[in-house]
Each structure stands twice: as structure tokens, then as C-alpha cells.
Short mmCIF file of C-alpha atoms and ligand atoms in Angstrom, two decimals:
data_model
loop_
_atom_site.label_atom_id
_atom_site.label_comp_id
_atom_site.label_asym_id
_atom_site.label_seq_id
_atom_site.Cartn_x
_atom_site.Cartn_y
_atom_site.Cartn_z
CA MET A 235 87.59 48.67 111.88
CA THR A 236 88.76 52.03 113.24
CA GLU A 237 92.33 52.16 114.62
CA LYS A 238 92.71 54.57 117.53
CA PHE A 239 95.75 56.76 118.27
CA ASP A 240 96.54 59.50 120.75
CA VAL A 241 98.07 61.58 117.96
CA ILE A 242 97.93 61.32 114.19
CA VAL A 243 100.25 63.52 112.14
CA ILE A 244 99.51 64.16 108.47
CA GLY A 245 102.80 64.86 106.67
CA THR A 246 106.33 63.62 107.35
CA GLY A 247 108.26 66.80 106.49
CA PRO A 248 110.31 68.72 109.07
CA ALA A 249 107.21 70.01 110.91
CA GLY A 250 105.28 66.72 111.05
CA SER A 251 108.38 64.69 111.95
CA SER A 252 109.15 67.06 114.79
CA VAL A 253 105.66 66.65 116.36
CA ALA A 254 105.44 62.90 115.82
CA THR A 255 108.87 62.10 117.25
CA SER A 256 108.37 64.19 120.38
CA CYS A 257 104.88 62.82 121.05
CA ALA A 258 106.11 59.23 120.66
CA GLN A 259 109.06 59.92 122.98
CA GLU A 260 106.57 61.01 125.61
CA GLY A 261 104.76 57.69 125.32
CA LEU A 262 101.75 58.73 123.21
CA ARG A 263 100.45 56.23 120.66
CA THR A 264 101.42 58.09 117.48
CA ALA A 265 100.86 57.56 113.76
CA VAL A 266 102.20 59.39 110.69
CA ILE A 267 100.65 59.49 107.24
CA ASP A 268 102.20 60.65 103.97
CA GLU A 269 100.97 60.40 100.40
CA ARG A 270 104.49 60.76 98.99
CA ALA A 271 107.89 59.33 99.93
CA TYR A 272 108.67 60.05 103.60
CA GLY A 273 110.73 63.14 104.44
CA GLY A 274 108.79 66.05 102.94
CA THR A 275 109.97 68.94 100.80
CA CYS A 276 113.14 70.05 102.57
CA PRO A 277 115.36 66.96 102.35
CA LEU A 278 113.84 65.53 99.14
CA ARG A 279 112.75 68.45 96.94
CA GLY A 280 113.93 71.64 98.66
CA CYS A 281 116.68 72.84 100.99
CA ASN A 282 119.13 69.95 100.87
CA PRO A 283 119.24 69.03 97.15
CA LYS A 284 119.22 72.77 96.37
CA LYS A 285 122.16 73.31 98.73
CA VAL A 286 124.21 70.56 97.03
CA LEU A 287 123.79 72.38 93.70
CA ALA A 288 124.23 75.85 95.22
CA SER A 289 127.48 74.84 96.93
CA ALA A 290 128.87 73.72 93.56
CA ALA A 291 127.88 77.12 92.13
CA THR A 292 129.71 78.78 95.03
CA MET A 293 132.87 76.84 94.19
CA ILE A 294 132.65 78.00 90.56
CA ASP A 295 132.24 81.59 91.71
CA GLU A 296 135.22 81.28 94.06
CA THR A 297 137.57 80.02 91.37
CA GLU A 298 136.29 82.54 88.81
CA ARG A 299 136.73 85.54 91.04
CA MET A 300 140.28 84.41 91.98
CA GLN A 301 141.51 84.33 88.36
CA GLY A 302 144.78 86.24 88.22
CA LYS A 303 144.96 86.15 92.02
CA GLY A 304 146.62 82.77 92.39
CA ILE A 305 144.00 80.44 90.85
CA ALA A 306 144.93 79.58 87.29
CA LYS A 307 141.99 77.86 85.62
CA PRO A 308 138.27 78.30 86.33
CA ALA A 309 136.46 75.14 87.41
CA LYS A 310 133.39 73.83 85.50
CA ILE A 311 130.17 72.15 86.59
CA ASN A 312 129.53 68.66 85.26
CA TRP A 313 125.73 68.63 85.61
CA GLN A 314 125.27 64.83 85.37
CA ASP A 315 127.94 64.17 88.03
CA LEU A 316 126.51 66.86 90.25
CA MET A 317 123.00 65.39 89.98
CA GLU A 318 124.37 61.94 90.78
CA PHE A 319 126.08 63.41 93.85
CA LYS A 320 122.82 65.17 94.81
CA ARG A 321 120.92 61.86 94.56
CA SER A 322 123.34 60.32 97.07
CA PHE A 323 121.74 62.68 99.62
CA THR A 324 118.09 62.47 98.58
CA GLU A 325 117.65 58.80 97.70
CA PRO A 326 118.36 57.31 101.15
CA VAL A 327 115.97 59.72 102.92
CA PRO A 328 112.56 57.96 102.66
CA GLU A 329 113.77 54.58 103.92
CA ALA A 330 115.91 56.12 106.68
CA LYS A 331 112.99 58.28 107.75
CA GLU A 332 110.57 55.37 107.86
CA LYS A 333 113.04 53.31 109.90
CA SER A 334 113.55 56.17 112.36
CA PHE A 335 109.76 56.47 112.84
CA GLU A 336 109.49 52.71 113.42
CA LYS A 337 112.39 52.80 115.89
CA ALA A 338 110.59 55.56 117.78
CA GLY A 339 107.49 53.35 117.97
CA ILE A 340 105.50 55.46 115.50
CA GLU A 341 103.04 53.65 113.23
CA THR A 342 103.47 54.51 109.58
CA PHE A 343 100.78 54.82 106.91
CA HIS A 344 101.15 55.60 103.21
CA GLY A 345 98.45 57.34 101.21
CA GLN A 346 96.40 60.49 101.06
CA ALA A 347 94.73 61.45 104.33
CA GLN A 348 91.18 62.82 104.20
CA PHE A 349 88.97 63.84 107.11
CA LEU A 350 85.74 61.88 107.60
CA ASP A 351 84.70 63.84 110.68
CA GLU A 352 86.21 65.90 113.52
CA LYS A 353 88.49 63.11 114.82
CA THR A 354 88.58 60.55 112.04
CA LEU A 355 90.67 60.18 108.91
CA LYS A 356 90.56 57.86 105.94
CA VAL A 357 93.82 56.62 104.37
CA LYS A 358 93.12 54.32 101.43
CA GLU A 359 90.85 51.61 102.92
CA LYS A 360 91.88 52.32 106.54
CA VAL A 361 90.01 54.47 109.05
CA LEU A 362 92.09 56.11 111.83
CA GLU A 363 90.83 58.02 114.85
CA GLY A 364 93.06 60.53 116.64
CA GLY A 365 92.64 62.09 120.07
CA LYS A 366 94.59 64.89 118.39
CA ILE A 367 95.25 65.30 114.69
CA VAL A 368 98.15 67.46 113.51
CA ILE A 369 98.05 68.83 109.97
CA ALA A 370 101.59 69.24 108.59
CA THR A 371 100.94 68.93 104.88
CA GLY A 372 103.29 71.72 103.73
CA ALA A 373 102.91 73.85 100.62
CA ARG A 374 102.75 73.47 96.85
CA PRO A 375 103.55 75.82 93.95
CA ALA A 376 100.90 78.53 93.71
CA PRO A 377 98.58 78.14 90.73
CA LEU A 378 99.52 81.10 88.51
CA PRO A 379 96.81 82.82 86.48
CA VAL A 380 98.90 82.53 83.34
CA ASP A 381 97.77 81.18 79.96
CA GLY A 382 99.83 78.08 79.21
CA ALA A 383 100.74 77.58 82.90
CA ASP A 384 101.05 73.84 82.16
CA HIS A 385 104.33 74.65 80.38
CA LEU A 386 105.90 75.60 83.73
CA THR A 387 108.53 73.36 85.27
CA TYR A 388 108.24 73.18 89.08
CA SER A 389 111.18 73.56 91.44
CA GLU A 390 111.16 69.86 92.28
CA ASP A 391 111.47 68.95 88.59
CA PHE A 392 114.30 71.45 88.13
CA LEU A 393 116.14 69.62 90.92
CA GLU A 394 115.80 66.36 88.91
CA LEU A 395 116.90 67.63 85.47
CA ASP A 396 119.27 65.21 83.70
CA GLN A 397 120.38 67.98 81.37
CA LEU A 398 120.35 71.68 82.10
CA PRO A 399 118.88 73.50 79.06
CA LYS A 400 120.83 76.35 77.50
CA ARG A 401 118.22 79.09 78.04
CA VAL A 402 116.26 79.16 81.30
CA ILE A 403 113.52 81.65 82.24
CA PHE A 404 112.31 82.02 85.83
CA VAL A 405 108.80 83.34 86.46
CA GLY A 406 108.94 85.37 89.69
CA GLY A 407 111.86 86.89 91.53
CA GLY A 408 111.83 85.24 94.95
CA TYR A 409 113.96 82.70 96.80
CA ILE A 410 113.61 79.89 94.28
CA SER A 411 114.35 81.99 91.21
CA PHE A 412 117.44 83.70 92.64
CA GLU A 413 118.91 80.49 94.05
CA PHE A 414 118.26 78.44 90.93
CA ALA A 415 119.33 81.27 88.59
CA HIS A 416 122.69 81.49 90.36
CA ILE A 417 123.11 77.73 89.96
CA ALA A 418 122.03 77.69 86.29
CA VAL A 419 124.24 80.59 85.22
CA ARG A 420 127.29 79.01 86.93
CA ALA A 421 126.47 75.79 85.06
CA GLY A 422 126.62 77.69 81.75
CA SER A 423 122.98 78.60 80.95
CA ASP A 424 121.60 81.93 79.78
CA VAL A 425 119.21 83.01 82.50
CA HIS A 426 116.31 85.45 82.78
CA ILE A 427 114.30 86.33 85.90
CA VAL A 428 110.93 87.96 85.21
CA GLN A 429 109.54 89.66 88.32
CA ARG A 430 106.25 91.53 88.46
CA GLY A 431 107.18 93.98 91.26
CA GLU A 432 109.65 96.78 91.73
CA GLN A 433 111.79 94.83 94.21
CA PRO A 434 112.54 91.13 94.03
CA LEU A 435 112.97 89.25 97.35
CA LYS A 436 110.59 91.68 98.94
CA SER A 437 111.08 90.62 102.57
CA PHE A 438 114.83 91.37 102.46
CA ASP A 439 116.56 94.71 103.00
CA SER A 440 116.29 96.68 99.76
CA ASP A 441 119.92 97.93 99.86
CA MET A 442 121.20 94.35 100.13
CA VAL A 443 118.83 93.20 97.37
CA ASP A 444 120.14 95.99 95.10
CA LEU A 445 123.67 94.65 95.60
CA LEU A 446 122.54 91.11 94.83
CA GLN A 447 120.80 92.29 91.67
CA LYS A 448 123.93 94.15 90.55
CA LYS A 449 126.14 91.08 91.06
CA SER A 450 123.52 88.81 89.42
CA LYS A 451 123.60 91.01 86.32
CA GLU A 452 127.42 91.02 86.30
CA ILE A 453 127.51 87.22 86.17
CA GLY A 454 125.05 87.20 83.26
CA ILE A 455 121.55 86.94 84.76
CA SER A 456 119.04 89.23 83.05
CA ILE A 457 116.54 90.61 85.56
CA HIS A 458 113.30 92.10 84.23
CA LEU A 459 111.38 94.06 86.87
CA ASN A 460 107.79 95.34 86.82
CA SER A 461 107.05 92.58 84.32
CA SER A 462 104.03 90.44 85.12
CA VAL A 463 104.01 87.14 83.26
CA ASN A 464 100.60 86.46 81.72
CA ALA A 465 101.20 83.77 79.09
CA ILE A 466 103.59 80.98 78.14
CA GLU A 467 103.50 79.63 74.60
CA LYS A 468 105.34 76.70 73.09
CA ASN A 469 106.31 76.01 69.50
CA ASP A 470 108.45 73.19 68.15
CA LYS A 471 111.67 75.10 68.95
CA GLU A 472 111.16 76.95 72.23
CA TYR A 473 108.96 78.50 74.88
CA ILE A 474 107.86 82.13 74.66
CA VAL A 475 107.10 83.86 77.95
CA LYS A 476 104.90 86.94 77.58
CA ALA A 477 104.63 89.63 80.23
CA SER A 478 103.05 93.05 80.70
CA LYS A 479 105.46 95.81 81.63
CA GLY A 480 103.26 98.83 82.25
CA ASP A 481 101.44 99.37 78.95
CA GLU A 482 104.07 97.43 77.05
CA GLU A 483 104.03 93.73 76.13
CA VAL A 484 107.45 92.08 76.46
CA SER A 485 108.50 88.51 75.64
CA PHE A 486 111.39 86.18 76.38
CA ARG A 487 112.42 83.00 74.56
CA GLY A 488 113.86 79.96 76.30
CA ASP A 489 114.19 76.18 76.49
CA LEU A 490 112.80 75.86 80.02
CA VAL A 491 110.38 78.01 82.04
CA VAL A 492 110.60 77.53 85.81
CA HIS A 493 107.89 78.39 88.35
CA GLY A 494 109.32 80.73 90.99
CA GLY A 495 106.04 82.50 91.61
CA GLY A 496 105.39 81.53 95.23
CA ARG A 497 103.91 78.61 97.17
CA VAL A 498 100.53 78.11 98.85
CA PRO A 499 99.39 75.84 101.70
CA GLN A 500 98.62 72.25 100.71
CA ILE A 501 95.03 71.88 101.93
CA ASN A 502 92.97 71.03 98.86
CA ASP A 503 92.69 67.27 99.32
CA LEU A 504 92.15 67.07 103.08
CA LYS A 505 88.33 67.50 103.09
CA LEU A 506 88.70 70.01 105.93
CA ASP A 507 85.02 70.91 105.78
CA GLN A 508 84.10 67.40 106.99
CA ALA A 509 86.09 68.10 110.17
CA GLY A 510 84.94 71.71 110.60
CA VAL A 511 88.52 73.00 110.24
CA ASN A 512 88.55 76.66 109.22
CA HIS A 513 91.12 77.81 106.68
CA SER A 514 91.90 80.64 104.30
CA LYS A 515 94.17 81.11 101.29
CA THR A 516 97.07 81.48 103.72
CA GLY A 517 96.51 78.16 105.47
CA ILE A 518 94.79 76.51 108.43
CA THR A 519 93.47 79.13 110.82
CA VAL A 520 95.04 78.55 114.23
CA ASN A 521 95.20 80.33 117.58
CA THR A 522 98.51 81.28 119.25
CA TYR A 523 98.85 77.68 120.53
CA LEU A 524 98.71 76.47 116.90
CA GLN A 525 95.34 74.83 117.53
CA SER A 526 92.55 75.05 114.96
CA VAL A 527 90.15 77.87 115.91
CA SER A 528 87.18 75.73 114.93
CA ASN A 529 88.10 72.15 115.92
CA GLU A 530 89.91 71.66 119.25
CA HIS A 531 91.18 68.20 118.26
CA VAL A 532 93.21 69.64 115.39
CA TYR A 533 96.54 71.49 115.32
CA ALA A 534 98.54 72.77 112.33
CA VAL A 535 102.30 73.31 111.95
CA GLY A 536 104.79 74.29 109.27
CA ASP A 537 104.04 75.72 105.84
CA VAL A 538 100.35 74.77 106.00
CA ALA A 539 99.62 76.74 109.18
CA ASP A 540 98.49 80.35 108.94
CA THR A 541 100.94 81.88 111.43
CA ASN A 542 103.36 84.82 111.56
CA GLY A 543 106.22 82.38 110.88
CA SER A 544 107.73 82.23 107.39
CA PRO A 545 107.45 78.98 105.46
CA LEU A 546 110.91 77.73 106.38
CA THR A 547 112.22 74.45 107.81
CA PRO A 548 113.39 75.72 111.22
CA VAL A 549 110.05 77.48 111.72
CA GLY A 550 108.15 74.24 111.03
CA GLU A 551 110.41 72.31 113.39
CA MET A 552 109.96 74.88 116.16
CA GLU A 553 106.17 74.86 115.70
CA GLY A 554 106.28 71.05 115.85
CA GLN A 555 108.03 71.20 119.24
CA ILE A 556 105.47 73.67 120.56
CA VAL A 557 102.50 71.59 119.45
CA SER A 558 103.97 68.42 120.91
CA GLN A 559 104.34 70.18 124.29
CA ASN A 560 100.79 71.52 124.04
CA ILE A 561 99.47 68.04 123.28
CA VAL A 562 101.60 66.06 125.73
CA SER A 563 101.18 68.22 128.79
CA ASP A 564 98.13 70.21 127.85
CA ALA A 565 100.43 73.24 127.92
CA LYS A 566 99.75 76.62 126.38
CA GLN A 567 103.07 77.26 124.64
CA GLU A 568 103.21 79.96 121.97
CA ALA A 569 105.63 80.32 119.10
CA ASN A 570 108.13 83.19 119.16
CA TYR A 571 109.11 84.22 115.65
CA ASN A 572 111.43 87.00 116.77
CA GLY A 573 114.86 86.99 115.10
CA ILE A 574 114.45 83.87 112.96
CA PRO A 575 117.15 83.95 110.27
CA SER A 576 116.65 83.30 106.58
CA VAL A 577 119.17 82.95 103.76
CA VAL A 578 118.97 83.11 99.97
CA PHE A 579 121.66 80.68 98.83
CA SER A 580 122.78 82.68 95.84
CA GLU A 581 126.47 83.61 95.57
CA PRO A 582 126.94 86.08 97.23
CA LYS A 583 124.44 84.91 99.84
CA LEU A 584 121.76 87.22 101.15
CA ALA A 585 120.72 86.91 104.78
CA LYS A 586 118.40 88.52 107.29
CA ALA A 587 117.23 88.13 110.87
CA GLY A 588 114.75 90.31 112.70
CA LEU A 589 113.30 93.61 111.52
CA THR A 590 114.23 95.59 108.43
CA GLU A 591 115.17 99.24 108.92
CA LYS A 592 111.77 100.24 107.55
CA GLU A 593 109.90 97.90 109.92
CA ALA A 594 111.92 99.13 112.91
CA ARG A 595 111.21 102.78 112.09
CA GLU A 596 107.52 102.05 111.46
CA ALA A 597 107.38 100.41 114.89
CA ASN A 598 108.71 103.71 116.34
CA TYR A 599 112.01 102.37 117.65
CA ASP A 600 114.74 104.97 118.12
CA VAL A 601 117.29 103.18 115.95
CA LYS A 602 120.99 103.33 115.25
CA VAL A 603 121.72 101.89 111.79
CA ASN A 604 125.22 100.60 111.03
CA HIS A 605 125.30 100.24 107.26
CA GLN A 606 128.73 99.40 105.88
CA ASP A 607 130.32 98.20 102.67
CA ILE A 608 132.70 95.53 104.02
CA SER A 609 134.08 94.27 100.71
CA ASP A 610 137.46 95.89 101.46
CA TRP A 611 137.75 94.15 104.83
CA PHE A 612 140.42 91.43 104.94
CA THR A 613 137.83 88.61 105.26
CA TYR A 614 136.37 89.45 101.86
CA ARG A 615 139.38 91.00 100.09
CA HIS A 616 141.61 87.90 100.45
CA THR A 617 139.06 85.79 98.55
CA ASN A 618 138.04 88.65 96.23
CA ASP A 619 134.48 88.32 97.58
CA ALA A 620 132.40 91.31 96.47
CA PRO A 621 129.89 92.66 97.09
CA ALA A 622 129.93 92.27 100.86
CA ALA A 623 127.87 94.57 103.04
CA VAL A 624 126.11 94.68 106.37
CA LYS A 625 123.28 96.63 107.94
CA ILE A 626 122.69 96.24 111.67
CA ILE A 627 119.72 97.92 113.30
CA ILE A 628 120.13 98.62 117.00
CA ASP A 629 117.57 99.87 119.49
CA LYS A 630 119.27 102.89 121.13
CA LYS A 631 117.15 102.55 124.25
CA THR A 632 117.94 98.91 125.11
CA ASP A 633 121.22 98.40 123.19
CA LEU A 634 119.61 95.28 121.64
CA ILE A 635 119.87 94.30 117.98
CA LEU A 636 116.49 94.58 116.23
CA GLY A 637 117.60 93.37 112.82
CA ALA A 638 120.64 92.22 110.85
CA HIS A 639 120.99 92.20 107.06
CA LEU A 640 124.00 90.80 105.27
CA ILE A 641 125.30 90.06 101.80
CA GLY A 642 128.52 88.21 101.02
CA GLY A 643 130.04 84.75 100.81
CA LYS A 644 129.99 84.27 104.59
CA SER A 645 126.56 85.66 105.39
CA ASP A 646 124.83 82.27 105.66
CA GLU A 647 126.89 81.33 108.72
CA LEU A 648 127.36 84.85 110.08
CA ILE A 649 123.61 85.55 110.27
CA ASN A 650 123.20 82.82 112.90
CA TYR A 651 125.28 84.83 115.39
CA PHE A 652 122.98 87.81 114.92
CA ALA A 653 119.92 85.54 115.19
CA MET A 654 121.32 84.23 118.47
CA ALA A 655 121.91 87.76 119.76
CA ILE A 656 118.35 88.81 118.84
CA GLN A 657 116.68 85.65 120.18
CA MET A 658 118.74 85.53 123.41
CA ARG A 659 118.53 89.33 123.83
CA ILE A 660 122.31 89.76 124.11
CA PRO A 661 123.11 93.48 124.24
CA VAL A 662 125.58 95.01 121.79
CA ASN A 663 128.08 95.94 124.52
CA GLN A 664 128.36 92.24 125.48
CA LEU A 665 128.69 91.03 121.88
CA LYS A 666 131.47 93.52 121.33
CA ASN A 667 133.47 92.03 124.18
CA VAL A 668 133.39 88.39 123.08
CA VAL A 669 136.84 87.14 122.02
CA TYR A 670 136.54 85.47 118.60
CA ALA A 671 139.03 83.31 116.68
CA PHE A 672 141.04 85.25 114.10
CA PRO A 673 141.08 85.55 111.10
CA THR A 674 137.44 84.53 110.70
CA ALA A 675 134.35 86.25 109.37
CA VAL A 676 132.81 86.14 112.84
CA SER A 677 135.73 88.09 114.32
CA ASP A 678 134.43 91.04 112.26
CA ILE A 679 131.25 91.23 114.36
CA PRO A 680 132.50 93.86 116.87
CA SER A 681 133.39 96.15 113.94
CA MET A 682 129.87 95.75 112.55
CA LEU A 683 128.18 96.97 115.75
C1 FAD B 891 113.09 74.54 96.24
C2 FAD B 891 112.92 74.82 97.70
C3 FAD B 891 114.04 75.16 98.47
C4 FAD B 891 113.88 75.44 99.83
N1 FAD B 891 115.00 75.79 100.55
C5 FAD B 891 114.88 76.06 101.87
C6 FAD B 891 116.04 76.40 102.65
O1 FAD B 891 117.16 76.47 102.14
N2 FAD B 891 115.86 76.65 103.97
C7 FAD B 891 114.62 76.59 104.57
O2 FAD B 891 114.52 76.81 105.78
N3 FAD B 891 113.51 76.27 103.85
C8 FAD B 891 113.62 76.00 102.52
N4 FAD B 891 112.51 75.66 101.80
C9 FAD B 891 111.21 75.58 102.50
C10 FAD B 891 111.10 74.24 103.26
O3 FAD B 891 111.32 73.17 102.37
C11 FAD B 891 109.71 74.14 103.88
O4 FAD B 891 109.48 75.27 104.68
C12 FAD B 891 109.58 72.88 104.74
O5 FAD B 891 109.82 71.71 104.00
C13 FAD B 891 108.16 72.83 105.31
O6 FAD B 891 108.01 71.70 106.10
P1 FAD B 891 106.57 71.07 106.37
O7 FAD B 891 106.83 69.89 107.25
O8 FAD B 891 105.64 72.13 106.81
O9 FAD B 891 106.06 70.59 104.92
P2 FAD B 891 106.69 69.63 103.84
O10 FAD B 891 108.14 69.46 104.04
O11 FAD B 891 106.25 70.15 102.53
O12 FAD B 891 106.00 68.21 104.12
C14 FAD B 891 104.62 68.02 103.93
C15 FAD B 891 104.34 66.54 103.68
O13 FAD B 891 102.93 66.33 103.73
C16 FAD B 891 102.56 65.39 102.73
N5 FAD B 891 101.12 65.57 102.43
C17 FAD B 891 100.52 66.66 101.88
N6 FAD B 891 99.18 66.47 101.79
C18 FAD B 891 98.93 65.24 102.29
C19 FAD B 891 97.73 64.46 102.49
N7 FAD B 891 96.52 64.93 102.21
N8 FAD B 891 97.87 63.21 103.01
C20 FAD B 891 99.09 62.73 103.34
N9 FAD B 891 100.24 63.41 103.19
C21 FAD B 891 100.16 64.65 102.69
C22 FAD B 891 103.49 65.72 101.58
O14 FAD B 891 103.62 64.60 100.71
C23 FAD B 891 104.80 66.06 102.31
O15 FAD B 891 105.63 64.93 102.44
C24 FAD B 891 112.61 75.36 100.44
C25 FAD B 891 111.48 75.00 99.67
C26 FAD B 891 111.64 74.74 98.33
C27 FAD B 891 110.43 74.37 97.52
N1 NAD B 892 116.51 79.55 101.10
C1 NAD B 892 115.29 79.36 101.53
O1 NAD B 892 115.02 79.41 102.73
C2 NAD B 892 114.18 79.05 100.55
C3 NAD B 892 114.47 78.68 99.24
C4 NAD B 892 113.42 78.41 98.37
C5 NAD B 892 112.11 78.49 98.80
N2 NAD B 892 111.87 78.85 100.09
C6 NAD B 892 110.47 78.98 100.58
O2 NAD B 892 109.57 78.72 99.53
C7 NAD B 892 108.69 79.82 99.35
C8 NAD B 892 108.35 79.96 97.88
O3 NAD B 892 109.48 80.41 97.13
P1 NAD B 892 109.28 81.20 95.78
O4 NAD B 892 110.60 81.71 95.34
O5 NAD B 892 108.44 80.41 94.85
O6 NAD B 892 108.32 82.40 96.22
P2 NAD B 892 108.57 83.89 96.75
O7 NAD B 892 107.33 84.23 97.48
O8 NAD B 892 109.88 84.05 97.44
O9 NAD B 892 108.66 84.76 95.41
C9 NAD B 892 107.67 84.72 94.44
C10 NAD B 892 107.84 85.94 93.53
O10 NAD B 892 107.15 85.70 92.30
C11 NAD B 892 106.54 86.92 91.90
N3 NAD B 892 105.45 86.56 90.96
C12 NAD B 892 104.33 85.84 91.21
N4 NAD B 892 103.58 85.71 90.07
C13 NAD B 892 104.25 86.36 89.09
C14 NAD B 892 103.99 86.58 87.71
N5 NAD B 892 102.88 86.13 87.10
N6 NAD B 892 104.90 87.29 86.99
C15 NAD B 892 106.03 87.75 87.57
N7 NAD B 892 106.31 87.59 88.88
C16 NAD B 892 105.45 86.89 89.64
C17 NAD B 892 106.09 87.55 93.21
O11 NAD B 892 105.90 88.93 93.09
C18 NAD B 892 107.28 87.22 94.14
O12 NAD B 892 108.28 88.20 94.09
C19 NAD B 892 109.43 81.01 99.94
O13 NAD B 892 108.56 81.99 100.43
C20 NAD B 892 110.26 80.41 101.03
O14 NAD B 892 109.54 80.43 102.23
C21 NAD B 892 112.87 79.13 100.96
#
């Protein structure tokens, strides 16, 4: 027998949860489906467990850099204790999530969802029909065209390691590799990042990335640029990662090789063709209302949707809110990706919101660029926090901030103020006149503008 719903959401990560909860609150008969434990990548295998480990790495960095400045003995990471602490955050998630869906009146299904036709899905032996179906299936590690790719350890397995091996090699120089490398080196491992391009963390400001690379090298991370990994071999002692660097072949030896080579939309198992849902390598093809261009019953949100939004939790949540409004009231809401902040949780942390200097100039803005080394400002000097730098890009014509780029121990919180200014279109002259608490990192904002 076919069960009928107003809305069926495939995926219970941040994006899917956001749609399902809002639709149910508005009285629509709503169902969620997930093939894995409820909660999705962010709270179980991504942001939150990573942040528990990264915060410990920050504490190590803080005590190390204060040696001889009032802190006597550097702290040490106890990996097993830290993982136990991390599990206290991840383990309760699936049950709590399921209960919160049930409390909201959402029907819950476990298993892989596959389309049978435009409006119907199969989950194990059950057949479900949705007035609207929302695809929120997230992303998975990109298959890398590398011989011996099966030797790679994925980010989610790294976050479950009982022991941290002595020598760790990261393939790729993006978010995952920099964040995990900063954790691993603070936990005592020898770490290599092998990145095929000229600049790691390509979407960030290149001056800030240069500072992060310099600090990463100082704390013992070896960064190999222009080195494209093409093979991973294993013998009874170790892994050997082979890469091409121009005409040269280079190799690195380690005890663990981690995939940091990018993620791709999770669409393989959905049988999208049976529902006439168009897609490409970059995800489900949607219009500006996040509705499938080829099947009006279907929407897509989060990492799986091919939009201008980056694959980040707050983007998925925002898209979820937009789709729920479009479904509930037949509205035509569009996502606004302007000024969305993003942080690499290394130590120092790297942050951005809005346009880079290059993007602003290419878009023909008449820009004022405030680029400052702030490591000798009191905020950073009293905790010996270097490097610390800021680059703010201001539109001379409107006095609005177009982009903000930060590096330093406080940049993860500080970037939100710039994101707010960009998103709410607060002009620089107003931001300068806000009275902030002192001494805080935020009270430096007027001097950055
Ligand atoms: C290591 C790591 C660290 C990260 N750190 C951050 C961070 O600090 N900040 C940030 O903003 N973002 C971070 N991200 C990105 C963030 O986790 C994702 O952007 C976010 O989880 C995407 O949400 P989503 O709902 O689109 O997908 P997901 O959270 O991936 O959820 C998708 C769900 O769909 C389910 N599913 C897939 N296919 C099917 C199917 N056929 N049938 C049924 N269920 C299915 C999956 O099991 C999963 O539960 C990180 C990612 C990783 C990997
Ligand atoms: N703090 C955060 O918000 C956070 C943290 C982790 C992940 N994420 C999300 O997850 C996504 C995936 O993260 P990621 O770090 O895997 O990808 P990424 O896209 O940030 O970086 C991947 C890097 O790997 C390189 N690469 C790919 N194949 C290679 C090869 N064979 N040899 C050498 N280098 C190679 C690419 O050039 C690129 O620089 C991110 O785009 C981000 O949206 C976010």
C-alpha cells in the first residue's frame, strides 16, 4: 500500500531537518527518510566532532605560545580521552533527533530512498508518495582518480580513530586537510599536506592563506604544493603516497593517508532518472526557488543542490527555510548568498565573508582595501597570538563592506560581525560609531575600517 504525505524529505542533516521541521510546524503531513543514523554529516561526522578536536588543538597552541610569558608547562593532548569527550557530543544525536522529529509530528523512516516515479519513493519494502519531495542527501568524498585510492581514510573515519598514527599524510589542501592537520600536529604527529595547485584553500584571500601556510610550517606541518597525488601504495610497514610535481615524481611515507580531496553531491543511489530529475556533477539542477528544473514536485537543498551557495551547514539550513516557505505558501522565495561567512578551524583560524579583493575588482567596484597586520594590537599581543591580520574591502561609492578576510585566534567569532554588516547592509560610518565592550576583539572593528 502507498502511504501519502504532503512533503517527504530525503536526508536528516541540517538542510533536510530545517525543511521537515518547518513544514510540519505549518501543519503539512511530513515524513523524513535517512539511510544512516539521523542527524547528517555536521553533528555526527563533520562540524561538531571536528570542533571538539580543533578546540583542544587551540588550547595546546595557546599554552605553547605563552611559554616564558607566564605559562610554565605546555599542555598535551590525550587522544583517547579527547575522543571519549567527542563521543559525548555525537552519540546522543541520532536518538535526540528522532525524538524531536516525532515530537514535531514528523513520520520517520529508515533506509535508502529511491525514486520509483515522479512522486513516489521506495524505502525498503515501503512505498511513499509525496505531494512534494525534497532531496537533502548531502555530499560524499569525491572519488579520486588515484591508483590505490582504497588505502585512503575518509574524514569520518579520522574522526573515529582510537589511536592517532605517528605520520599522517593529507591528500588535498582544502578545509578538511588544514583543520585535521592542525589537530594532528598538536596531538604529536608528523604531518604532510599534498596539494595539487599553487594555492591551498583556493576560495580564501591569498594573503591570509600565505600567513596560514607560514604558521602551519612553523608548527611542523610540511606543505607540498603543485603536487598532484596519483598513487598510494602499501607495504607491510607503511603507505607510500606518490605525486607528480611538474615533470618530477615525488613520494611521501606515512602510517595514515587521509582524503582531503573534495566532496561531491550524494546522488548516485536515488534513481533520479526514474523521476525525471535533472542533475550534473555539481548536484541536482534547480531554479532560483530551489525547485528541480525538470520535475516540479521535487526540490533540493544543502550540499546536494547545485546552487551558488557553498556546501556549508548554515547555507543548507537557510535553503531549507526557503524551500519550506515555497512549499507551504506556494511562495517564490530565493536564496541570498551574499556575505555568508566561512571559517577554517585551524589555529590561527582563517575566515572570510563576501567578496575577495580580486572578485571585487573584477566586478568593477571602486574599492578601498584596508589590509593590516594586527598581530601587534593589544588583543593579539597579550596572548602572543600571531599571525593576526585583516583585509576589509569597502565599496567607496556606497560605504558598504563588500568582503572581509581575517586570520587570527579570534577570527571565527569576529567574522560574524562583518557577515552581519554585509548581509544587513550596514554602512562603515555606522559600524565605526557602535560602542563596543573593551578590551575585546570586537572593539578593534572601528580601527579595521
Ligand atoms: C569533516 C567535515 C567538517 C565540516 N565542518 C564544517 C563546519 O565547521 N562548518 C560548516 O558550516 N560546515 C562544515 N562541514 C560541511 C557540513 O557538514 C555540510 O555542509 C552539511 O552537513 C550539509 O548538510 P546537508 O543536510 O545538505 O547534508 P548532510 O548533513 O550530509 O545530510 C545528508 C543525509 O542524507 C542521508 N542520505 C543520503 N542519501 C540517502 C538516500 N538515498 N536515502 C536516504 N538517506 C540518504 C545521509 O545519510 C545523511 O544523513 C563539514 C563537513 C565535513 C565532512
Ligand atoms: N570549516 C568548514 O566549514 C568545513 C570543514 C570541512 C569541510 N567543509 C566542507 O566540505 C567540503 C570538502 O572539504 P575538502 O577539504 O575535502 O575539500 P576542498 O574542496 O576544500 O579541498 C580539496 C583540495 O584537494 C585538492 N586535490 C584534489 N585532488 C587532489 C590530488 N589528487 N592531489 C592533490 N590535491 C588534490 C584540490 O585542489 C583542493 O584544493 C568543503 O568544500 C567545505 O564546503 C567545511
